[in-house]
Amino acid sequence: MSNNGAGLNLAASLDRLGTESAFEVLERARQLAVIGKDIINLGIGQPDFKTPDHITEAAVKALRDGHHRYTPANGIPQLREAVAEDLHRRHGVDVNPDHVVIVPGGKPTMFFAMLMFGEPGAEIMYPNPGFPIYESMIRFSGAKAVPFALEETNGFAFSAEAVLSQVNELTRLIIVNSPANPTGGITPKEEIDKFCEGLEGFPHVAVLSDEIYSNMLYGGRQHTSFLQYPALRDRLIMLDGWSKSYAMTGWRIGYAVWPESCVEYVTRLCINDHSCVNAAVQQAAIAALKGPQDAVHKMVSEFDGRRRIIVDGLNKIPGVRCVDAAGAFYAFPNIEETGLTSRDFQNHMLEKAGVATVSGTSFGSWGEGYVRFSYANSTENINRALERVAAAL
Ligand code: PLP
């Protein structure tokens, strides 16, 4: 039992619930802007582009056409079919639309997976530094959160051997994320091959592959989807969505491909939690997948240009070094030689230089020595931010 100080007796699990500090940085940046400070926001992880017009129009039309009722809890069949077609086009895989479950964003899939696999006595593995909600939700479920390290020397790819060496009979789920938040790292196909081969020795272990940045790889790199490993299908949850690819973070829609044996349970969780995803937003999501993809390509090529500017610029600042961020829209420089801790660096840059970044420790304790810079901001602002950071150091 947890006492909240106001005499209410709350569930003890709440004491284990973490948060996503990027939202706190966003709020502090907003407060500083309100009092007249010029803040450049490289803190939050969302595209600075507008949702393409044809997607917005599809939602407006859907509302006018009367799409205002409940839909099936797992998503309308036309959308689940459009997802399967998109996965075929992008990854060359066949997916049964009945295994696709539409949810309000990328996060609900994590939440549901942790509720399904996590409980006291179980172990769930996750990347550190990694998206903070993984560790938070594992701990909330009561399971033991077992981190595996992502190393700068390895371009922040995960090492199949390092992950597999920690698997035991209590391990139920391994979370992987490539391209990754907060590092921008990509795990190469050969390493994923090794990992999937090694998993054959542990048939009781499921995988949650968070592929929300699957459209954002640079320098000619190709995405490797875990869906491309047929032997894993009956224990793979593959998470993706519209938030990042189509600049739709505020629309709240995402999906996962689930193992057949889990679909009924996750659908029940949807019914218990949110009934179904907003009907008009599901129509917009169809328009996103079936309509022209030029806006996605334009956005990704713009990110690529900014990525080079920020990585080069950071490497020119004394005390800062940054590996070539290969995916997503984050640079994750090492700032140890500045003599500041990650948290001090974050606070100093926000309060003194007016540049919002996120401390590496917000992504797990092994993020100490690093800071996340999101380059989802204009080239002009990125250049101004680099000048300010250099001056403030
Ligand atoms: N997965 C990763 C790795 C992310 O970085 C994010 C958002 O930042 C999400 C999932 C969540 O996406 P959504 O906003 O669709 O819930």
PDB file of C-alpha atoms in Angstrom, residues 157-161 164 176-179 185-200 207 209-211 217 222-229 232 236:
ATOM      1  CA  ALA A 157      23.569  -1.073 -31.399  1.00  0.00           C
ATOM      2  CA  PHE A 158      22.596  -3.891 -29.053  1.00  0.00           C
ATOM      3  CA  SER A 159      24.884  -6.878 -28.791  1.00  0.00           C
ATOM      4  CA  ALA A 160      23.106 -10.213 -29.347  1.00  0.00           C
ATOM      5  CA  GLU A 161      25.616 -11.977 -27.131  1.00  0.00           C
ATOM      6  CA  LEU A 164      21.311 -13.530 -24.676  1.00  0.00           C
ATOM      7  CA  VAL A 176      14.398  -4.150 -28.475  1.00  0.00           C
ATOM      8  CA  ASN A 177      14.265  -0.814 -30.284  1.00  0.00           C
ATOM      9  CA  SER A 178      16.002  -0.024 -33.568  1.00  0.00           C
ATOM     10  CA  PRO A 179      16.287   2.744 -34.742  1.00  0.00           C
ATOM     11  CA  GLY A 185      21.457   3.927 -32.941  1.00  0.00           C
ATOM     12  CA  ILE A 186      20.596   1.170 -35.383  1.00  0.00           C
ATOM     13  CA  THR A 187      21.316  -2.506 -34.767  1.00  0.00           C
ATOM     14  CA  PRO A 188      22.711  -4.055 -37.977  1.00  0.00           C
ATOM     15  CA  LYS A 189      20.956  -6.975 -39.645  1.00  0.00           C
ATOM     16  CA  GLU A 190      23.824  -9.413 -38.894  1.00  0.00           C
ATOM     17  CA  GLU A 191      23.438  -8.725 -35.163  1.00  0.00           C
ATOM     18  CA  ILE A 192      19.653  -9.208 -35.349  1.00  0.00           C
ATOM     19  CA  ASP A 193      20.261 -12.467 -37.275  1.00  0.00           C
ATOM     20  CA  LYS A 194      22.522 -13.645 -34.441  1.00  0.00           C
ATOM     21  CA  PHE A 195      20.024 -12.587 -31.804  1.00  0.00           C
ATOM     22  CA  CYS A 196      17.116 -14.397 -33.486  1.00  0.00           C
ATOM     23  CA  GLU A 197      19.220 -17.549 -33.977  1.00  0.00           C
ATOM     24  CA  GLY A 198      20.229 -17.463 -30.313  1.00  0.00           C
ATOM     25  CA  LEU A 199      16.588 -17.075 -29.268  1.00  0.00           C
ATOM     26  CA  GLU A 200      15.843 -20.497 -30.742  1.00  0.00           C
ATOM     27  CA  VAL A 207      10.174 -10.244 -28.048  1.00  0.00           C
ATOM     28  CA  SER A 209      10.315  -4.976 -31.094  1.00  0.00           C
ATOM     29  CA  ASP A 210       9.601  -1.247 -31.011  1.00  0.00           C
ATOM     30  CA  GLU A 211       9.943  -0.168 -34.648  1.00  0.00           C
ATOM     31  CA  LEU A 217      17.188   5.584 -41.347  1.00  0.00           C
ATOM     32  CA  GLN A 222      17.793  -0.269 -44.646  1.00  0.00           C
ATOM     33  CA  HIS A 223      15.464  -1.142 -41.804  1.00  0.00           C
ATOM     34  CA  THR A 224      15.476  -4.744 -40.578  1.00  0.00           C
ATOM     35  CA  SER A 225      12.081  -5.660 -39.169  1.00  0.00           C
ATOM     36  CA  PHE A 226      11.718  -8.506 -36.697  1.00  0.00           C
ATOM     37  CA  LEU A 227       8.724  -9.547 -38.817  1.00  0.00           C
ATOM     38  CA  GLN A 228      11.308 -10.781 -41.337  1.00  0.00           C
ATOM     39  CA  TYR A 229      12.135 -13.719 -39.016  1.00  0.00           C
ATOM     40  CA  LEU A 232       9.818 -15.725 -34.242  1.00  0.00           C
ATOM     41  CA  LEU A 236       6.846 -11.480 -31.574  1.00  0.00           C
TER      42      LEU A 236
END
